Amino acid sequence: MASPFSLLNLISVLVLLFLLGYTGESRDPFACDPKNSNTNDLPFCKASLPITERVRDLIGRLTLEEKVGLLVDNAAAVPRLGMKGYEWWSEALHGVSNVGPGTRFGGEFPGATSFPQVITTAASFNASLWEAIGQVVSDEARAMYNGGTGGLTYWSPNVNIFRDPRWGRGQETPGEDPVLAGRYAASYVRGLQGADGNRLKVAACCKHFTAYDLDNWNGVDRFHFNAQVSKQDIEDTFDVPFRMCVKEGKVASVMCSYNQVNGVPTCADPNLLKKTVRAQWGLDGYIVSDCDSVGVFYSSQHYTSTPEEAAADAIKAGLDLDCGPFLGLHTQDAVKKGLLAEAHVNGALANILSVQMRLGMFDGEPSAQPYGNLGPRDVCSPAHQQLALEAATQGIVLLKNDGPSLPLSPKRHQNVAVIGPNSNVTATMIGNYAGIACGYTSPLQGIMRYAQTDYHMGCDKVACIDDKQIGPAIEAARQADATVLIMGLDQSIEAETVDRVGLLLPGHQQDLISKVAAASGGPTILVLMSGGPVDITFAKNDPRVSAILWAGYPGQAGGTAIADILFGSSNPGGKLPMTWYPQEYLRNLAMTNMAMRSSPSYPGRTYRFYKGPVVYPFGHGLTYTHFVHRVASAPKLVSVPVDGHRRTNNTNLGNKAIRVTHARCGKLSITIHVDVKNMGSRDGTHTVLVFSAPPAGGGNWAPQKQLVGFEKVHVPAQAQQQVQIKIHVCKLLSVVDKSGIRRIPMGEHSLHIGDDVKHSISLQAQALGIIKS
């Protein structure tokens, strides 16, 4: 406990820092220290020169041993050239995290703003919010770097597809739709990396490339899994978010995954790394392995006979940096044995060092650079914490509201029974890959701002292994004006390395909910915390459970956001970024089956291909008001210019689908204007979701519909706003055939705008020669 005198001094220092601005003086230069006369005149230290020249000069001065020491996350110092050691591994999935060794909390930086878990933020369908969160996270990351407690390379976001509802890491992703995941990726990355030309604020990383969405299921783990994936599914599902992240987000790094894809480890596959990520998509940055992936494909997958072969295969495939020691231990011997040319090592180093130079790490004093003024006062600031609350509010989804029962009234519902193992949690709300939050407001604390509460856990933990505490919970509900049950999951049920077995609530949770709802003297509201979907068919169909909210893992301000929605201070507007399946969906469905499309004996994956019953569909979300849509303007006919080609016998899709590579795509976009009217008495924020269904007759391989655009708009009560949605024809109205070729179906495309409006657009080929099918 600090003495009053020392506490007063601490406050004075903080106030002085706030008034004067933080200088970042505790961070010494990583390299090119102006006080080091040995390096001042070396070309790699001259910020005025092009980065390619500086990198070439630096590499030319390094010995092979020094080069190899830079290929690992815990990169070695090169004292003779004035370079300090550097830890590449930091994480910022939804706030600066201390999961990686590159960042630590303490001293002037006791915590950082902890935003909702990504699956929750994705439910906002708000790209400007995602970018704003990235900007805040990078402010705090730069401040911690300036203070000597953080790095500048953050291995986030996770943009894998939430393909199977049991996946423990689905919570880290933006959901099941590839376009949603890709737009999230590009937006968050832009926020993290900044908009200062080629200079980077921090370097982001899209992971885990590719077809990675299984951790540990039924005896199969990610270290041994060989994902058998068709060219079709790779092109139109698994690779889409990564392509958008690189091409639209301009991300500085891509991480390859543990698993194999079609028999080849992703970190040793030149077709994935060199050909696709770097050559086709144009990655300007480095490729890093998931931690110990190179060691895994040598020792666990037995892909190579020797460790030197593994090191050589990885670097020649396009890997630049190893999270782990493997390349540091075996690359030099690989070169000596002739398995790898030193030129390959130089190529990897060029990609790594270029990013460090774009970050300003070779530009001398951090305090004299852009962002050098960021410090402790820029971490956990009131504005940052307010954005965390706003993100939680926008991400919470109202699944059910009979009556309507919500919002509750502080006047009519003065005594509220708050029941459930997640009612008073804090750390649960920030999910995984989190850091230390600035502070928390639990759901119970949030509700206490509106009403008197009678709190009972009902179960010791979310596992809810017995029913011993149900009795007191029932009695509390019987006496209350309203009952709020806060149930669901946590990291003991779903997490990295922990895939779920089923979709039902754990243990006695269902019994607790049903019995409390039956006894409740007022409305019973069910609030669920979870990353993945839960089969709550029983509650959906129970008239005594009058309303259901899904809060995901809502971050440090989750309790305030939940309470504000329960009592009407905020109007919910989130929509589900993943399908909620019934438990029956999993019958005989192996997580290891990577096929997206359905077949007579296989249900298919995600809303794009699964046609069976659901608990709640992708995009579902209610509000306290009512919105209607009207197409104000949209084309009905669009000509697609097509280059001439000799006609062939390839009639895979006949002449009804044109290869994207044969179309003059360029700026071939259509714009639709949609009027959104708020018919209710409350102001509200609404997400316009636009799906496209391709022309009939395209074959059972085509998706039944796919998301092509979304826009968030705030509409006051009884008012109307117009939103504009631009749809790129080649990117968003195309489909992928069985050979993995992207094509644009000609004919009538049906646009579904919300649940109430459809608009048909006819695509017609405008032949500039003979059309090749």
PDB file of C-alpha atoms in Angstrom, residues 503-627:
ATOM      1  CA  LEU A 503     -23.756 -27.273 -28.896  1.00  0.00           C
ATOM      2  CA  LEU A 504     -25.933 -27.572 -25.789  1.00  0.00           C
ATOM      3  CA  LEU A 505     -25.422 -25.508 -22.663  1.00  0.00           C
ATOM      4  CA  PRO A 506     -23.101 -27.234 -20.180  1.00  0.00           C
ATOM      5  CA  GLY A 507     -24.286 -29.330 -17.237  1.00  0.00           C
ATOM      6  CA  HIS A 508     -27.465 -28.208 -15.495  1.00  0.00           C
ATOM      7  CA  GLN A 509     -27.710 -24.796 -17.152  1.00  0.00           C
ATOM      8  CA  GLN A 510     -30.812 -25.672 -19.161  1.00  0.00           C
ATOM      9  CA  ASP A 511     -32.516 -27.051 -16.066  1.00  0.00           C
ATOM     10  CA  LEU A 512     -31.661 -23.897 -14.120  1.00  0.00           C
ATOM     11  CA  ILE A 513     -33.032 -21.623 -16.860  1.00  0.00           C
ATOM     12  CA  SER A 514     -36.280 -23.544 -17.302  1.00  0.00           C
ATOM     13  CA  LYS A 515     -37.033 -23.852 -13.588  1.00  0.00           C
ATOM     14  CA  VAL A 516     -36.253 -20.221 -12.851  1.00  0.00           C
ATOM     15  CA  ALA A 517     -38.357 -19.055 -15.806  1.00  0.00           C
ATOM     16  CA  ALA A 518     -41.287 -21.189 -14.647  1.00  0.00           C
ATOM     17  CA  ALA A 519     -41.168 -19.637 -11.165  1.00  0.00           C
ATOM     18  CA  SER A 520     -40.438 -16.036 -12.135  1.00  0.00           C
ATOM     19  CA  GLY A 521     -43.011 -13.500 -11.059  1.00  0.00           C
ATOM     20  CA  GLY A 522     -42.073 -11.130 -13.881  1.00  0.00           C
ATOM     21  CA  PRO A 523     -40.416 -11.303 -17.288  1.00  0.00           C
ATOM     22  CA  THR A 524     -37.445 -13.655 -17.580  1.00  0.00           C
ATOM     23  CA  ILE A 525     -34.560 -12.485 -19.736  1.00  0.00           C
ATOM     24  CA  LEU A 526     -31.791 -14.864 -20.812  1.00  0.00           C
ATOM     25  CA  VAL A 527     -28.380 -13.312 -21.547  1.00  0.00           C
ATOM     26  CA  LEU A 528     -25.783 -15.593 -23.102  1.00  0.00           C
ATOM     27  CA  MET A 529     -22.023 -15.156 -23.120  1.00  0.00           C
ATOM     28  CA  SER A 530     -20.296 -17.364 -25.658  1.00  0.00           C
ATOM     29  CA  GLY A 531     -18.016 -17.252 -28.648  1.00  0.00           C
ATOM     30  CA  GLY A 532     -19.636 -20.068 -30.572  1.00  0.00           C
ATOM     31  CA  PRO A 533     -23.324 -20.731 -31.201  1.00  0.00           C
ATOM     32  CA  VAL A 534     -25.411 -22.568 -28.617  1.00  0.00           C
ATOM     33  CA  ASP A 535     -28.485 -24.710 -29.220  1.00  0.00           C
ATOM     34  CA  ILE A 536     -31.039 -22.943 -27.020  1.00  0.00           C
ATOM     35  CA  THR A 537     -34.092 -24.236 -28.859  1.00  0.00           C
ATOM     36  CA  PHE A 538     -35.694 -24.954 -25.470  1.00  0.00           C
ATOM     37  CA  ALA A 539     -35.468 -21.282 -24.463  1.00  0.00           C
ATOM     38  CA  LYS A 540     -36.478 -19.988 -27.879  1.00  0.00           C
ATOM     39  CA  ASN A 541     -39.653 -22.085 -27.651  1.00  0.00           C
ATOM     40  CA  ASP A 542     -40.346 -21.456 -23.948  1.00  0.00           C
ATOM     41  CA  PRO A 543     -42.957 -18.679 -23.566  1.00  0.00           C
ATOM     42  CA  ARG A 544     -41.736 -18.078 -19.998  1.00  0.00           C
ATOM     43  CA  VAL A 545     -38.335 -17.029 -21.393  1.00  0.00           C
ATOM     44  CA  SER A 546     -39.580 -13.798 -22.859  1.00  0.00           C
ATOM     45  CA  ALA A 547     -36.361 -12.372 -24.294  1.00  0.00           C
ATOM     46  CA  ILE A 548     -32.864 -13.575 -25.191  1.00  0.00           C
ATOM     47  CA  LEU A 549     -29.688 -11.540 -25.689  1.00  0.00           C
ATOM     48  CA  TRP A 550     -26.383 -12.855 -27.037  1.00  0.00           C
ATOM     49  CA  ALA A 551     -23.483 -10.792 -25.686  1.00  0.00           C
ATOM     50  CA  GLY A 552     -20.588 -12.858 -27.027  1.00  0.00           C
ATOM     51  CA  TYR A 553     -17.614 -11.904 -24.874  1.00  0.00           C
ATOM     52  CA  PRO A 554     -18.340  -8.166 -24.625  1.00  0.00           C
ATOM     53  CA  GLY A 555     -15.051  -6.798 -23.279  1.00  0.00           C
ATOM     54  CA  GLN A 556     -14.216  -4.712 -20.232  1.00  0.00           C
ATOM     55  CA  ALA A 557     -17.404  -2.604 -20.473  1.00  0.00           C
ATOM     56  CA  GLY A 558     -19.651  -5.579 -21.189  1.00  0.00           C
ATOM     57  CA  GLY A 559     -21.696  -5.261 -18.027  1.00  0.00           C
ATOM     58  CA  THR A 560     -22.566  -1.640 -18.753  1.00  0.00           C
ATOM     59  CA  ALA A 561     -23.535  -2.454 -22.346  1.00  0.00           C
ATOM     60  CA  ILE A 562     -25.750  -5.369 -21.285  1.00  0.00           C
ATOM     61  CA  ALA A 563     -27.523  -3.311 -18.626  1.00  0.00           C
ATOM     62  CA  ASP A 564     -28.002  -0.314 -20.926  1.00  0.00           C
ATOM     63  CA  ILE A 565     -29.724  -2.554 -23.463  1.00  0.00           C
ATOM     64  CA  LEU A 566     -31.806  -4.377 -20.856  1.00  0.00           C
ATOM     65  CA  PHE A 567     -33.182  -1.079 -19.539  1.00  0.00           C
ATOM     66  CA  GLY A 568     -33.484   0.740 -22.847  1.00  0.00           C
ATOM     67  CA  SER A 569     -30.714   3.312 -22.554  1.00  0.00           C
ATOM     68  CA  SER A 570     -29.327   1.684 -25.695  1.00  0.00           C
ATOM     69  CA  ASN A 571     -31.190   0.109 -28.587  1.00  0.00           C
ATOM     70  CA  PRO A 572     -29.668  -3.221 -29.741  1.00  0.00           C
ATOM     71  CA  GLY A 573     -28.635  -3.471 -33.364  1.00  0.00           C
ATOM     72  CA  GLY A 574     -26.193  -6.372 -33.638  1.00  0.00           C
ATOM     73  CA  LYS A 575     -26.680  -9.273 -36.046  1.00  0.00           C
ATOM     74  CA  LEU A 576     -25.311 -12.795 -35.808  1.00  0.00           C
ATOM     75  CA  PRO A 577     -22.066 -13.317 -37.766  1.00  0.00           C
ATOM     76  CA  MET A 578     -22.573 -17.083 -37.684  1.00  0.00           C
ATOM     77  CA  THR A 579     -25.376 -19.627 -37.968  1.00  0.00           C
ATOM     78  CA  TRP A 580     -26.781 -21.090 -34.739  1.00  0.00           C
ATOM     79  CA  TYR A 581     -27.345 -24.774 -35.479  1.00  0.00           C
ATOM     80  CA  PRO A 582     -29.389 -27.335 -33.548  1.00  0.00           C
ATOM     81  CA  GLN A 583     -27.499 -30.094 -31.783  1.00  0.00           C
ATOM     82  CA  GLU A 584     -28.853 -32.536 -34.384  1.00  0.00           C
ATOM     83  CA  TYR A 585     -26.711 -30.809 -37.021  1.00  0.00           C
ATOM     84  CA  LEU A 586     -23.637 -32.506 -35.547  1.00  0.00           C
ATOM     85  CA  ARG A 587     -24.950 -36.037 -35.991  1.00  0.00           C
ATOM     86  CA  ASN A 588     -22.216 -37.951 -37.830  1.00  0.00           C
ATOM     87  CA  LEU A 589     -20.583 -34.648 -38.825  1.00  0.00           C
ATOM     88  CA  ALA A 590     -16.810 -34.857 -38.459  1.00  0.00           C
ATOM     89  CA  MET A 591     -14.941 -31.627 -37.809  1.00  0.00           C
ATOM     90  CA  THR A 592     -12.253 -33.037 -40.068  1.00  0.00           C
ATOM     91  CA  ASN A 593     -14.539 -32.947 -43.134  1.00  0.00           C
ATOM     92  CA  MET A 594     -13.566 -29.639 -44.734  1.00  0.00           C
ATOM     93  CA  ALA A 595     -16.171 -29.654 -47.521  1.00  0.00           C
ATOM     94  CA  MET A 596     -18.329 -26.554 -47.560  1.00  0.00           C
ATOM     95  CA  ARG A 597     -21.012 -27.780 -49.953  1.00  0.00           C
ATOM     96  CA  SER A 598     -23.812 -30.156 -49.084  1.00  0.00           C
ATOM     97  CA  SER A 599     -24.395 -33.577 -50.600  1.00  0.00           C
ATOM     98  CA  PRO A 600     -27.088 -36.217 -50.046  1.00  0.00           C
ATOM     99  CA  SER A 601     -25.240 -37.554 -46.984  1.00  0.00           C
ATOM    100  CA  TYR A 602     -23.627 -34.296 -45.841  1.00  0.00           C
ATOM    101  CA  PRO A 603     -25.373 -31.143 -44.561  1.00  0.00           C
ATOM    102  CA  GLY A 604     -22.903 -28.541 -45.797  1.00  0.00           C
ATOM    103  CA  ARG A 605     -21.376 -25.645 -43.870  1.00  0.00           C
ATOM    104  CA  THR A 606     -22.535 -22.105 -43.086  1.00  0.00           C
ATOM    105  CA  TYR A 607     -25.586 -20.261 -44.351  1.00  0.00           C
ATOM    106  CA  ARG A 608     -24.154 -20.259 -47.885  1.00  0.00           C
ATOM    107  CA  PHE A 609     -24.491 -24.018 -48.327  1.00  0.00           C
ATOM    108  CA  TYR A 610     -26.450 -25.497 -45.409  1.00  0.00           C
ATOM    109  CA  LYS A 611     -30.193 -25.737 -46.081  1.00  0.00           C
ATOM    110  CA  GLY A 612     -31.417 -27.486 -42.941  1.00  0.00           C
ATOM    111  CA  PRO A 613     -33.146 -26.193 -39.804  1.00  0.00           C
ATOM    112  CA  VAL A 614     -31.427 -23.586 -37.637  1.00  0.00           C
ATOM    113  CA  VAL A 615     -31.934 -22.162 -34.169  1.00  0.00           C
ATOM    114  CA  TYR A 616     -31.117 -18.674 -35.433  1.00  0.00           C
ATOM    115  CA  PRO A 617     -29.823 -17.823 -38.915  1.00  0.00           C
ATOM    116  CA  PHE A 618     -26.764 -15.830 -39.939  1.00  0.00           C
ATOM    117  CA  GLY A 619     -27.665 -12.139 -39.886  1.00  0.00           C
ATOM    118  CA  HIS A 620     -30.465 -12.504 -37.341  1.00  0.00           C
ATOM    119  CA  GLY A 621     -30.910  -9.683 -34.873  1.00  0.00           C
ATOM    120  CA  LEU A 622     -33.892  -7.770 -33.484  1.00  0.00           C
ATOM    121  CA  THR A 623     -34.234  -4.213 -32.241  1.00  0.00           C
ATOM    122  CA  TYR A 624     -36.567  -2.115 -30.088  1.00  0.00           C
ATOM    123  CA  THR A 625     -37.928  -0.405 -33.174  1.00  0.00           C
ATOM    124  CA  HIS A 626     -38.897  -1.517 -36.682  1.00  0.00           C
ATOM    125  CA  PHE A 627     -37.078  -0.730 -39.906  1.00  0.00           C
TER     126      PHE A 627
END
